[in-house]
Coordinates of C-alpha atoms in Angstrom, one line a residue:
D1 CA -39.1 18.5 -62.6
D2 CA -39.8 21.6 -64.7
Q3 CA -36.9 20.9 -67.1
A4 CA -38.3 17.4 -67.8
V5 CA -41.8 18.9 -68.6
E6 CA -40.2 21.6 -70.8
K7 CA -38.1 19.0 -72.7
A8 CA -41.2 16.8 -73.2
M9 CA -43.2 19.8 -74.5
L10 CA -40.5 21.2 -76.8
D11 CA -39.1 17.9 -78.1
P12 CA -41.9 15.3 -78.4
P13 CA -41.2 11.9 -79.9
C14 CA -42.0 11.9 -83.6
T15 CA -43.2 8.5 -84.6
N16 CA -46.1 7.2 -86.7
E17 CA -46.6 4.3 -84.3
P18 CA -49.6 4.4 -82.0
V19 CA -48.8 4.8 -78.3
D20 CA -49.5 1.6 -76.5
R21 CA -50.9 2.7 -73.2
P22 CA -54.0 1.4 -71.3
G23 CA -56.0 4.6 -71.3
T24 CA -53.8 6.8 -69.0
L25 CA -50.5 8.5 -69.2
D26 CA -47.8 7.8 -66.7
P27 CA -46.3 10.7 -64.8
P28 CA -42.6 11.2 -65.3
A29 CA -40.6 8.8 -63.1
A30 CA -43.7 7.1 -61.9
A31 CA -41.7 4.1 -60.7
D32 CA -39.9 6.4 -58.2
E33 CA -42.4 7.2 -55.4
E34 CA -40.5 10.3 -54.3
A35 CA -40.7 11.8 -57.9
R36 CA -44.5 11.2 -57.9
V37 CA -44.9 13.6 -55.0
S38 CA -43.5 16.5 -57.0
F39 CA -45.8 16.0 -60.0
P40 CA -47.9 19.2 -60.1
F41 CA -51.2 17.5 -61.2
K42 CA -53.5 15.2 -59.4
S43 CA -53.2 12.7 -62.2
A44 CA -51.4 12.3 -65.5
D45 CA -54.7 12.6 -67.3
A46 CA -55.2 16.1 -65.9
A47 CA -51.8 17.1 -67.3
F48 CA -52.7 15.6 -70.7
I49 CA -56.1 17.4 -70.8
L50 CA -54.6 20.7 -69.8
S51 CA -51.9 20.3 -72.4
F52 CA -54.3 19.4 -75.2
S53 CA -56.7 22.3 -74.2
T54 CA -53.8 24.8 -74.3
I55 CA -52.8 23.6 -77.8
M56 CA -56.4 23.9 -79.0
L57 CA -56.7 27.4 -77.5
N58 CA -53.4 28.4 -79.1
T59 CA -54.6 27.0 -82.5
D60 CA -57.9 28.8 -82.1
L61 CA -56.1 32.1 -81.3
H62 CA -53.6 32.0 -84.2
N63 CA -55.6 30.4 -87.0
P64 CA -55.9 33.1 -89.7
N65 CA -58.9 31.4 -91.2
M66 CA -61.1 31.9 -88.1
K67 CA -63.3 35.0 -87.8
D68 CA -62.9 36.9 -84.5
E69 CA -66.6 36.2 -83.5
K70 CA -65.9 32.4 -83.7
R71 CA -62.8 32.5 -81.5
M72 CA -63.0 30.7 -78.1
T73 CA -63.9 32.9 -75.1
L74 CA -62.5 32.5 -71.6
E75 CA -65.9 31.2 -70.5
Q76 CA -65.9 28.6 -73.3
F77 CA -62.3 27.5 -72.4
I78 CA -63.2 27.1 -68.8
R79 CA -66.4 25.2 -69.6
N80 CA -64.5 22.8 -71.9
N81 CA -62.1 21.9 -69.1

């Protein structure tokens, strides 16, 4: 559900506690087999990696301390994913 993804991205839980997960993230409503079919990624790890990469790209783009020649190129972004 796009609204669930949007809510998770805009309103993440703020705790100082480590997340206790065994190496992977569970897709939303993973217990419900029908909901799993509509998940737009092959795995929850793929969604996590894309999210993390997008955040890093955004940070790279908007960091005022970075010189333009050091900013990530499209080729570098693709290679890193």
